[in-house]
Coordinates of C-alpha atoms in Angstrom, one line a residue:
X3 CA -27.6 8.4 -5.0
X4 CA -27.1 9.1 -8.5
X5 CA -24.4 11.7 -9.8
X6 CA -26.1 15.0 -10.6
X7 CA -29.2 14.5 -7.8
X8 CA -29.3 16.9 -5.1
X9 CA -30.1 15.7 -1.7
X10 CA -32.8 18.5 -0.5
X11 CA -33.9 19.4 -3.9
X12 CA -31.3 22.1 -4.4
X13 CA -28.1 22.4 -7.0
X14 CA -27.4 18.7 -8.0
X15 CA -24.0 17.7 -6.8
X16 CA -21.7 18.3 -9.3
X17 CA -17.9 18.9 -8.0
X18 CA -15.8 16.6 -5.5
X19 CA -13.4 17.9 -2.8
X20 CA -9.8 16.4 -2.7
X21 CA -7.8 17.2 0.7
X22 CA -4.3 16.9 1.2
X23 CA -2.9 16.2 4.2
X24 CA 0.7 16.9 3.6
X25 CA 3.6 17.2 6.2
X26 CA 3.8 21.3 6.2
X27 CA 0.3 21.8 4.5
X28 CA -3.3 20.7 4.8
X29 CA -5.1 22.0 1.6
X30 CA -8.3 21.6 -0.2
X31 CA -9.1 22.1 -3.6
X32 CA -13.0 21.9 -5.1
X33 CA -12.7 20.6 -8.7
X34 CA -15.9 20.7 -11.2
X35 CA -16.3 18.0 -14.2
X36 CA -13.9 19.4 -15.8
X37 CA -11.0 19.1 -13.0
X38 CA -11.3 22.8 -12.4
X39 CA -10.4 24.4 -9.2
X40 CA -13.3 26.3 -8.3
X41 CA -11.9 26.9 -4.2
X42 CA -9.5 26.6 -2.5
X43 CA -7.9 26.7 1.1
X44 CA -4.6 25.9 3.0
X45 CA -4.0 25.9 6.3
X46 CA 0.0 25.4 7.9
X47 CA 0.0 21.7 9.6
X48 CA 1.5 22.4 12.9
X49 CA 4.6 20.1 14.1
X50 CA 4.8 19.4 17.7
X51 CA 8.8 18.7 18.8
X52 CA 8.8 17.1 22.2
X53 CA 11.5 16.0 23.2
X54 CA 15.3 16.1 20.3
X55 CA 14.0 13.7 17.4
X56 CA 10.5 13.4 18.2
X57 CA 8.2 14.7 15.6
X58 CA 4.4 14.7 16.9
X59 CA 0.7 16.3 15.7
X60 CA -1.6 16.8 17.5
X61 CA -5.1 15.1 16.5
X62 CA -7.4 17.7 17.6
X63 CA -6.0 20.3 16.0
X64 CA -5.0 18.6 12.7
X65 CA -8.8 17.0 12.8
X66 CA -10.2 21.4 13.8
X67 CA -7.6 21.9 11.2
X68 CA -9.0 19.5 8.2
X69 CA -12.8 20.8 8.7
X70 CA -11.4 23.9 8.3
X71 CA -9.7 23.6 5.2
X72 CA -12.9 21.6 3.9
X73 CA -15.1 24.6 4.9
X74 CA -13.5 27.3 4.0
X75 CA -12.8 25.9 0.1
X76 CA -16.4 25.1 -0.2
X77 CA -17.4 28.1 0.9
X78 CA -14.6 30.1 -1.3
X79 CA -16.1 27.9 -4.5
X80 CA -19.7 29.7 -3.8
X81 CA -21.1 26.4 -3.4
X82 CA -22.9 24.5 -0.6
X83 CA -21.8 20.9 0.9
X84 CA -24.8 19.3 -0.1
X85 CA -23.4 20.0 -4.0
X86 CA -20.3 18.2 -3.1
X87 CA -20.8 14.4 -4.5
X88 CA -17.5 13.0 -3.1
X89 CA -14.8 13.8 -0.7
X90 CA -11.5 12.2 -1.4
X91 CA -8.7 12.1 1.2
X92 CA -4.9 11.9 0.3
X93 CA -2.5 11.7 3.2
X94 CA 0.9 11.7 4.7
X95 CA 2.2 8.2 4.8
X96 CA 3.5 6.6 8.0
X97 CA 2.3 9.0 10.6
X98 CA 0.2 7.0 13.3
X99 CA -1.8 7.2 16.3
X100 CA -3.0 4.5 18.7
X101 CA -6.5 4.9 20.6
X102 CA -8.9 3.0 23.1
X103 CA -11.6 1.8 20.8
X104 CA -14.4 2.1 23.6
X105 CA -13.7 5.5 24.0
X106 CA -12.2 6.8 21.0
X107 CA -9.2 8.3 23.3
X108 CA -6.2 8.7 22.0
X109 CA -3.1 7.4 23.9
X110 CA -0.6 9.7 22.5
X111 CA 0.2 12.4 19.5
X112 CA 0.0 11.5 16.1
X113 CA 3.9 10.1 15.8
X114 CA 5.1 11.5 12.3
X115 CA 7.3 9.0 9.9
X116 CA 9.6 12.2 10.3
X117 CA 10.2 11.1 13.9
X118 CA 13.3 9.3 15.3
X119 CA 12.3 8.1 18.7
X120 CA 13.1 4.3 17.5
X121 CA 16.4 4.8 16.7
X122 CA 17.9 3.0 19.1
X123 CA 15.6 0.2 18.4
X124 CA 16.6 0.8 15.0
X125 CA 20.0 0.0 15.4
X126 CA 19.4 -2.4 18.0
X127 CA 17.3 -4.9 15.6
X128 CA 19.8 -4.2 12.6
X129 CA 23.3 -5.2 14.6
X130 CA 21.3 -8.8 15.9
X131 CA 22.0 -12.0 15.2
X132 CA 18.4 -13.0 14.7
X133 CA 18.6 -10.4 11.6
X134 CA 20.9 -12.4 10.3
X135 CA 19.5 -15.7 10.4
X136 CA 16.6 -14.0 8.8
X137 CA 18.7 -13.1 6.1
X138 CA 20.2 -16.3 5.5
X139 CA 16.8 -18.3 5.8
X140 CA 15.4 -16.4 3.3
X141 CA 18.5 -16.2 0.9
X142 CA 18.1 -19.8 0.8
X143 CA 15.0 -19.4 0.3
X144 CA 14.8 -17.2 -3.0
X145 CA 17.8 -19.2 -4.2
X146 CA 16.0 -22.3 -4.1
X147 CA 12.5 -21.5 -5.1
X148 CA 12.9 -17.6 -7.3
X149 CA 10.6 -16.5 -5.4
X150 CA 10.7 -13.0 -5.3
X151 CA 8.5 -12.6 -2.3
X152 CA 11.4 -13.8 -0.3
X153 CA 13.7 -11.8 -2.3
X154 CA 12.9 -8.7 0.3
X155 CA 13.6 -10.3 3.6
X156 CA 17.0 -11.6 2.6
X157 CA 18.4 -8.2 3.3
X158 CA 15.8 -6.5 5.5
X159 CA 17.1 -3.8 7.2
X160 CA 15.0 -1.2 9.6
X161 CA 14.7 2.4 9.5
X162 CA 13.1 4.7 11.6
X163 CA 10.6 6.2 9.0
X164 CA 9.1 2.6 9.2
X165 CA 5.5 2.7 11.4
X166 CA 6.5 -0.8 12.4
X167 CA 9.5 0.2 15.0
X168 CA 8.3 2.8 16.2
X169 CA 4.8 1.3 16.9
X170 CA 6.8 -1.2 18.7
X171 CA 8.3 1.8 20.9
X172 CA 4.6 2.4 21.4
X173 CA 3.6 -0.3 23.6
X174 CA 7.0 -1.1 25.1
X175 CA 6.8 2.8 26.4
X176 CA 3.0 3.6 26.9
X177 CA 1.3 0.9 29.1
X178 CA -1.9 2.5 28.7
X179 CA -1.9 1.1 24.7
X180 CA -0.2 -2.1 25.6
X181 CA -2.3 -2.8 28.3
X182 CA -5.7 -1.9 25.8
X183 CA -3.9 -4.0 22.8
X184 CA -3.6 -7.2 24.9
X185 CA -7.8 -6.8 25.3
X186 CA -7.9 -6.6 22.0
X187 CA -9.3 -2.7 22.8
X188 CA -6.5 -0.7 21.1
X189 CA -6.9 0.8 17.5
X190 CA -3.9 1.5 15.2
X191 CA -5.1 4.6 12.2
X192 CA -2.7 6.3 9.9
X193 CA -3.8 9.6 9.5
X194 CA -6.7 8.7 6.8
X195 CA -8.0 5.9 9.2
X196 CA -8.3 8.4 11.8
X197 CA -10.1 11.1 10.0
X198 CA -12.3 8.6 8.6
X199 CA -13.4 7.1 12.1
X200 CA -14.0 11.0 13.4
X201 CA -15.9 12.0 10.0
X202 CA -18.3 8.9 11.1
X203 CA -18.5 9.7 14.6
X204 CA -17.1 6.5 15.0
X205 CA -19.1 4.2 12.9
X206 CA -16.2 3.3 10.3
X207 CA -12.7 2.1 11.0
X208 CA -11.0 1.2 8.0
X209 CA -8.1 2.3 5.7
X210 CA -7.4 1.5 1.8
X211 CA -4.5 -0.4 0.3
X212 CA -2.0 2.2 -0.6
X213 CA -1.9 3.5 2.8
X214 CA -1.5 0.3 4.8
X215 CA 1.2 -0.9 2.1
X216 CA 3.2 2.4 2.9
X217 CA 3.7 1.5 7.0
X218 CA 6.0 -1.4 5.9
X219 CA 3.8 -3.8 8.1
X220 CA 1.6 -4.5 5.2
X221 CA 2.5 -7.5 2.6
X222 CA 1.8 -6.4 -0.4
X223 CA 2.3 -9.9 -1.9
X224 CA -0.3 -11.4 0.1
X225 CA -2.2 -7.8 0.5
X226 CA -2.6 -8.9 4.4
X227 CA -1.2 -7.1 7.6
X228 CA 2.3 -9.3 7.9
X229 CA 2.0 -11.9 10.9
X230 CA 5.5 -12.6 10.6
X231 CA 6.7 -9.2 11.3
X232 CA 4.1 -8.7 13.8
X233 CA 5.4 -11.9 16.2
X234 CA 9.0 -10.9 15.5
X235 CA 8.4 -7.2 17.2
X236 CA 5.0 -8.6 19.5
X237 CA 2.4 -6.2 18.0
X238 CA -0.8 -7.4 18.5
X239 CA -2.3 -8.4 15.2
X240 CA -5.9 -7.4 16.5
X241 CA -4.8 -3.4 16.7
X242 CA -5.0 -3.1 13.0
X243 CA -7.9 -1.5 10.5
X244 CA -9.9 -3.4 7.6
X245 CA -8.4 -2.7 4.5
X246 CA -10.8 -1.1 1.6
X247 CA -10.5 -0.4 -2.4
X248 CA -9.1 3.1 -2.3
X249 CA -12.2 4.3 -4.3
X250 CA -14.6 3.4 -1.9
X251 CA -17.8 4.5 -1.0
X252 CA -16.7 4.2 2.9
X253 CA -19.9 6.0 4.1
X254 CA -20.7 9.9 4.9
X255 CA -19.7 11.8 7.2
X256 CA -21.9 12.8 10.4
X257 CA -24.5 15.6 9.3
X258 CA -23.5 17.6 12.6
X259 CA -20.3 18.3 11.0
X260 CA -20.7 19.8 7.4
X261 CA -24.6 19.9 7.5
X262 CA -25.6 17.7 5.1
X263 CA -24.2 14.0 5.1
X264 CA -21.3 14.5 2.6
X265 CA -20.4 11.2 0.8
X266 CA -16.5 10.1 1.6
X267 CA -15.6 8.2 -1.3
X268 CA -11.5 8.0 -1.6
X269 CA -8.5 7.4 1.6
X270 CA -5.4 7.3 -0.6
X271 CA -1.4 8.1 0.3
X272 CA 0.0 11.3 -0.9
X273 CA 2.5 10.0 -3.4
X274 CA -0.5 7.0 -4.9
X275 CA -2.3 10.0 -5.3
X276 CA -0.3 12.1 -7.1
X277 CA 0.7 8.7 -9.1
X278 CA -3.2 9.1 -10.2
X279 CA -3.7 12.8 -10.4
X280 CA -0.7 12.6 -13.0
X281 CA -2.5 9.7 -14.7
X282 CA 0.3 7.4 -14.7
X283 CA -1.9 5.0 -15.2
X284 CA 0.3 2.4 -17.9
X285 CA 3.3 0.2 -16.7
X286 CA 6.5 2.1 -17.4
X287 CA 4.5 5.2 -16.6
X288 CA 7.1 7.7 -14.0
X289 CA 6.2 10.3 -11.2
X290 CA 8.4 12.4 -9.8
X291 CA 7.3 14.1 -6.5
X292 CA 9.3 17.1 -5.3
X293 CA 7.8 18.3 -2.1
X294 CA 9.5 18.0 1.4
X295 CA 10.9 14.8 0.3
X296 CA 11.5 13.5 -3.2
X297 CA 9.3 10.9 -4.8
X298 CA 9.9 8.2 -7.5
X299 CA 7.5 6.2 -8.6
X300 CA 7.0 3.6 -11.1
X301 CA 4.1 2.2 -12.5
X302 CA 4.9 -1.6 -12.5
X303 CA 1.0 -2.2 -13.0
X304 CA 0.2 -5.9 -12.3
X305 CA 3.7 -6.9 -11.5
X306 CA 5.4 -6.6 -8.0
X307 CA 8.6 -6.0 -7.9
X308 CA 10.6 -7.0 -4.6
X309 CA 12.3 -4.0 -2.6
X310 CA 16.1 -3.9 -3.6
X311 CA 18.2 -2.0 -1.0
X312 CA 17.2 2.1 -2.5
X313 CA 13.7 0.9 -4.0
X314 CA 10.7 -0.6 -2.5
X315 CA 7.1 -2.2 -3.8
X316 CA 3.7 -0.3 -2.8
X317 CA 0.7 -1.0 -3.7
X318 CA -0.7 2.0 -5.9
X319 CA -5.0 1.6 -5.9
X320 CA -7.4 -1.1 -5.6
X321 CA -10.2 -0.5 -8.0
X322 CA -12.6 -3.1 -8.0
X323 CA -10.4 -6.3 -9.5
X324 CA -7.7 -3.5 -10.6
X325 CA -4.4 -3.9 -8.1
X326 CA -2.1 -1.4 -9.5
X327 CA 1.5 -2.0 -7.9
X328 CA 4.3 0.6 -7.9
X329 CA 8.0 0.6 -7.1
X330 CA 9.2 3.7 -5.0
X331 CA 12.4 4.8 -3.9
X332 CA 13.1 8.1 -2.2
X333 CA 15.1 10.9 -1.0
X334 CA 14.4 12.6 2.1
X335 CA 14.5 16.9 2.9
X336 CA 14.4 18.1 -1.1
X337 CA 11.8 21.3 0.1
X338 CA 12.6 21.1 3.5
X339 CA 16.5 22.2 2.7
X340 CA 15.1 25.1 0.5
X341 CA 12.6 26.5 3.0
X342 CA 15.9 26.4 5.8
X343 CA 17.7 28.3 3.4
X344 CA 15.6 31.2 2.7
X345 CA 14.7 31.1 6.7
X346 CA 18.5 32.0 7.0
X347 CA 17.9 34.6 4.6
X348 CA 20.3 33.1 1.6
X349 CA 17.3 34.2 -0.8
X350 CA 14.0 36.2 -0.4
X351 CA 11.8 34.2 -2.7
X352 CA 12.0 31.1 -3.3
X353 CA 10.8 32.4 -7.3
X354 CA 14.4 33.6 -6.9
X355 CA 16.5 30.5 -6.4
X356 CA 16.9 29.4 -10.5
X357 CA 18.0 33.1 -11.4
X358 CA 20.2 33.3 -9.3
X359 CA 21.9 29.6 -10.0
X360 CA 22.1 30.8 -13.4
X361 CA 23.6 33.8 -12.7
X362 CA 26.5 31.7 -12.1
X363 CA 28.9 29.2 -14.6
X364 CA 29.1 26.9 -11.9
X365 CA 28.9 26.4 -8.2
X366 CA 32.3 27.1 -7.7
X367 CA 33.2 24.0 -6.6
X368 CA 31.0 24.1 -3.4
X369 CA 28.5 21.4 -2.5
X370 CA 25.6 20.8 -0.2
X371 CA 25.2 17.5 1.2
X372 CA 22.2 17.0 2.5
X373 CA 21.2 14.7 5.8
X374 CA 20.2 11.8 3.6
X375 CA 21.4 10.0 1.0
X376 CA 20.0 7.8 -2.0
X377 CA 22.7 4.7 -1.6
X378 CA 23.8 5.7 2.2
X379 CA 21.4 4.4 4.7
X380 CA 23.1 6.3 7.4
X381 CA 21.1 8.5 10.3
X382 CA 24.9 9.8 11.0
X383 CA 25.1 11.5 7.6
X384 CA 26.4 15.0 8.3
X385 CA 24.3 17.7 6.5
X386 CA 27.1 20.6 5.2
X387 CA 28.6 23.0 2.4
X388 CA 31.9 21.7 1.7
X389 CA 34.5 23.7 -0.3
X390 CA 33.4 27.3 0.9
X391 CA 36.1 29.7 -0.6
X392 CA 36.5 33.1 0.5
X393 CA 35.2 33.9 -3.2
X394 CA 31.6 32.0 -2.4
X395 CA 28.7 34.2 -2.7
X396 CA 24.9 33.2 -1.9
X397 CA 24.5 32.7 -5.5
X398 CA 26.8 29.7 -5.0
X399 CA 25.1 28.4 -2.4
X400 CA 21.8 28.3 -3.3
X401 CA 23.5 26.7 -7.0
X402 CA 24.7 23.9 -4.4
X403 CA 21.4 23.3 -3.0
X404 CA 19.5 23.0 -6.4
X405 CA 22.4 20.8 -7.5
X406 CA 22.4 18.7 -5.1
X407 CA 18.4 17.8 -5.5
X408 CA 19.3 16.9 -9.5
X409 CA 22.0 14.9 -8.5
X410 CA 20.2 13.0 -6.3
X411 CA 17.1 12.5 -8.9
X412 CA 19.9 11.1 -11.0
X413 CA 21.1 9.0 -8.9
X414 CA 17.5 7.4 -7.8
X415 CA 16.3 7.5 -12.1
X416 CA 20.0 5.0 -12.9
X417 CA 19.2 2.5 -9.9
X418 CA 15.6 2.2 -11.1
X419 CA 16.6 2.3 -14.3
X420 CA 18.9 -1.2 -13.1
X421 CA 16.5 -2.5 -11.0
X422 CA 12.7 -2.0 -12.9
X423 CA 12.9 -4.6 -15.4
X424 CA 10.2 -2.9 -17.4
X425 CA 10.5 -0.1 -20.1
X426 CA 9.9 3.5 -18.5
X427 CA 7.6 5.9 -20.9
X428 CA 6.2 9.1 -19.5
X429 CA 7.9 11.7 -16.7
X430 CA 5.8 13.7 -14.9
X431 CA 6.9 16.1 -12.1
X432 CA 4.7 17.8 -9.4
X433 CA 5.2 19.2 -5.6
X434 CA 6.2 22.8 -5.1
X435 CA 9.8 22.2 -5.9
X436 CA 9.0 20.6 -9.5
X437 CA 8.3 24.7 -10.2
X438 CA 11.8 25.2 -10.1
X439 CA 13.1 25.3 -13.7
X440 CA 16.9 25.2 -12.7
X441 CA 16.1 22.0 -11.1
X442 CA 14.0 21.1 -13.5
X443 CA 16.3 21.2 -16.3
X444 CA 19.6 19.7 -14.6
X445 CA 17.6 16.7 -14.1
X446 CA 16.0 16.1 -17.3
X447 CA 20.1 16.6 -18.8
X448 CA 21.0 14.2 -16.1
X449 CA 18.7 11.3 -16.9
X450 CA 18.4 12.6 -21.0
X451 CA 14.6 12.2 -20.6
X452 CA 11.6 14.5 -21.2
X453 CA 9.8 15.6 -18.4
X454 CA 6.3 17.0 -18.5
X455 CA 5.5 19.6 -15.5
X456 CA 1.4 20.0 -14.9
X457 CA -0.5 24.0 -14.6
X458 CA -1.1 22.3 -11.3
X459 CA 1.4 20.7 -9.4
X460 CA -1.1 19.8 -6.2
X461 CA -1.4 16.6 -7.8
X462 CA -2.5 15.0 -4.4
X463 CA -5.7 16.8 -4.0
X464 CA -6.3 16.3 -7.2
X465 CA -5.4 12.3 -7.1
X466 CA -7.8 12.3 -4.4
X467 CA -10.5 13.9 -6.6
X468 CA -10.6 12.0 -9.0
X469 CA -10.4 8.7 -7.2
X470 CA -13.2 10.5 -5.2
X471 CA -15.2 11.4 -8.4
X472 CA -14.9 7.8 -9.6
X473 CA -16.3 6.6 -7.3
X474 CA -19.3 9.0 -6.6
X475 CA -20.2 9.0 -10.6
X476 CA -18.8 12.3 -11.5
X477 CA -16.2 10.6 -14.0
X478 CA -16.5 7.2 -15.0
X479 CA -13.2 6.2 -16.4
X480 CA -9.4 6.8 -16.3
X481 CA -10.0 7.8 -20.0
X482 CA -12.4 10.6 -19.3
X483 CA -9.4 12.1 -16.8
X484 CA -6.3 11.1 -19.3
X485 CA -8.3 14.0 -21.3
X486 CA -8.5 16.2 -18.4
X487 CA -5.1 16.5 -17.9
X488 CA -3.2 20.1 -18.5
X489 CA 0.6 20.9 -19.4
X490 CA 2.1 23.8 -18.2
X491 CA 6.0 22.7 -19.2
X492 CA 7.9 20.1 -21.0
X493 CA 11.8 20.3 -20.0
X494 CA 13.7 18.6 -22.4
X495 CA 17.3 17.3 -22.7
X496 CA 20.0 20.5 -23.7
X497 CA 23.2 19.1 -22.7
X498 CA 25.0 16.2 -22.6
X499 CA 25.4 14.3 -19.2
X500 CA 29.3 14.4 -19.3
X501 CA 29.3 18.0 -19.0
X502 CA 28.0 17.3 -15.6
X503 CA 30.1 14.7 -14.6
X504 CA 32.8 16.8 -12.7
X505 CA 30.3 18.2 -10.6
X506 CA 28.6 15.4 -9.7
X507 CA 32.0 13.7 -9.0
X508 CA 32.7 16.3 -6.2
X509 CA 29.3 16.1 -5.0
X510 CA 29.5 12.7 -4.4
X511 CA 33.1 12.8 -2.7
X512 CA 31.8 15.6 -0.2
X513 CA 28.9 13.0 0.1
X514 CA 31.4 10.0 1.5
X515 CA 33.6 12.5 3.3
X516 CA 30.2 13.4 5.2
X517 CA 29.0 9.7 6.1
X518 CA 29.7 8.5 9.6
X519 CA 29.4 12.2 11.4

């Protein structure tokens, strides 16, 4: 159907709805042509915590949930669904369910990448011998041919934010799924997948690229599910989706849900689709995402750069011909150690937390180590203060906390700095904590780079809009949305990186004293 024609002779369809489904927040945003907001809604995802480690969802009420959201923005823009042309979907990366593809029943939760059930396995498959011969056979490997494809399994390591591990605790712990996977009746959906399939009452199963390249069983060289990994940990290879251009017309979804049959034109990760609502769209082009987690991403556009210990390839959007690649490297509870902090009352408002840093010279010497590191793989890591005096106030504290996210962002920006062999251009920061100025700042002295900070910083919903509107007609090119972009901040470089250094030097001592807890 042409952009701009109604369905039932009504308002033409003229705006797109981009959800994200984040790990602490499902929200929906209705944009117009000109990337407006015109509704909006949010709704607190709900984490289930079985068992100590285990991090679950539960599909019904994240799927009650994501109509909501859906229905109440629409409604909150004045609008009715059958104006919507698109919807996109932008989701949480890793987090997976298994059902019986007969019945559509699930056999367990939704297991979130947060979840540390295959720990065990985890360290299991990292201390074996066959690990090693897989690193050797494929260190030969690179050496002889310079292959970079084999560059990435010479020092494979496993973690347990991975989907494949813990997908293998699936069926070596639920018989249910291993039993329907050997009849070839099991289906594996990351969260998009499974929204999709209940949108369409069933009728699609599919995913796009940038999800299925985030669960680390994907090969983004060869753009296939991995065989090879699939034997090694015996995961049926018939369990998995189709994979799709992540601007997609993937069909509509059923009319008994919204009413009309509303088009569902975009599946894309979270941090892809911030990549695109930022319109990083040029090699050398940087996002940084600071959320729960903390997010780098590099636009390495046709080129696919091997993972390298702290950084990893992804595959960003499939357009068409298009493949845009991206390398990614990460750091883990950014937001999350801000929201425990004010829910032990060290601030009121988080609006507070750069004040009160600044109220201060210095941090007195304290630091906060968080429970993960950039360069220290280690599940061990003991989160702590270190060098509390009887003099430390909450103002030092919180200073410790920020501090600790901009050293971190340094140290992620000077490996990919190393590691990218490509020229880096443009900064743009978005996530809740990228409204932080303190932080802000700190890390564009740290890395001496300008960094621009959107009006709006839910750059997922947005990402997923626009993929969404390209899709239905609404836009027609990534020029059109280059000019639709709005800057709320630009934080550039005031001091000089040394005066840092003697902070960031205890930080990272009270980081190695920490490893190993």
């Amino acid at each position: 159907m042409p952009c701009g024609q109604a369905r039932s002779g009504a308002a033409p369809a003229l705006y797109v709805v981009g959800v994200d489904v984040g790990s602490t927040a499902l929200k929906c945003h209705v944009y117009d042509r000109a990337a407006v907001v015109r509704g909006s809604s949010c709704r607190k995802v709900e984490s289930l915590y079985p068992r100590p480690g285990w991090v679950e969802l539960d599909p019904e009420v994240l799927w009650s949930q994501f109509i909501g959201v859906i229905k109440d923005a629409v409604q909150a823009a004045g609008l009715h669904m059958r104006q919507v042309a698109g919807l996109g979907i932008s989701t949480q990366r890793a987090t997976f369910i298994t059902w019986h593809k007969r019945t559509g029943k699930p056999f367990h939760n939704f297991i979130s990448w947060q979840d540390l059930r295959s720990a065990e396995l985890v360290n299991s498959w990292n201390r074996s011998l066959l690990l090693k011969v897989i690193h050797v056979i494929f260190t030969v490997l690179h050496f002889l041919t310079g292959n970079d494809r084999y560059l990435a399994p010479s020092f494979l390591t496993f973690s347990t934010q991975q989907t494949s591990m813990k997908l293998s605790w699936v069926f070596k712990n639920i018989p249910e799924a291993d039993e329907a996977a050997k009849k070839s009746n099991c289906c594996f959906g990351t969260v998009d997948t499974w929204l999709l399939y209940r949108l369409t009452k069933g009728s699609v199963y599919a995913t796009d690229y940038s999800n299925a390249s985030s669960t680390g069983i994907f090969e983004p060289f060869t753009k296939c599910w991995n065989p090879t990994l699939c034997k090694l940990l015996s995961i049926p290879m018939s369990i998995y989706p189709p994979v799709k251009d992540t601007s997609f017309n993937f069909g509509s979804a059923d009319t008994e849900i919204f009413g009309v049959p509303i088009p569902i034109t975009a599946l894309v990760a979270d941090q892809q689709s911030a990549m695109f609502g930022e319109c990083c769209f040029h090699p050398g082009d940087v996002k940084l995402t600071m959320g729960t987690g903390g997010f780098w991403n590099v636009n390495t556009g046709g080129n696919l750069f091997a993972s390298h210990k702290s950084l990893y390839p992804l595959i960003g959007c499939k357009i068409g011909e298009e493949v845009v690649y991206l390398t990614e490297g990460c750091m883990s509870d950014v937001g999350t150690t801000i929201k425990w902090a004010q829910d032990i009352n060290l601030f009121n408002n988080v609006d507070e937390t750069a004040k009160m840093a600044r109220s201060i010279v210095d941090s007195q010497g304290v630091c906060f180590v968080p429970g993960s590191q950039v360069s220290a793989n280690d599940s061990c890591l003991c989160a702590s203060f270190v060098g509390l005096k009887p003099t430390t106030t909450r103002n030092h504290l919180v200073r410790a906390i920020l501090e600790s996210v901009a050293f971190r962002n340094k140290q992620l920006y000077d490996i990919i700095v190393k590691k990218v062999r490509i020229p880096l251009h443009t900064i743009r920061a978005d996530g809740g904590v990228s409204n932080n100025s303190f932080i802000m700042q700190m890390t564009s002295d740290l890395i001496n780079k300008k960094i621009e900070k959107p009006s709006n910083t839910d750059m997922s919903s947005l990402g997923a809009a626009f993929l969404a509107g390209l899709a239905s007609g609404l836009w027609t090119d990534k020029e059109q949305l280059k000019k639709l972009r709005r800057i709320e901040a630009v934080f550039e470089p005031e001091k000089d990186m040394e005066e840092y250094r003697p902070a960031m030097d205890t930080w990272m001592h009270a980081v190695k004293h920490s490893l190993h807890w």
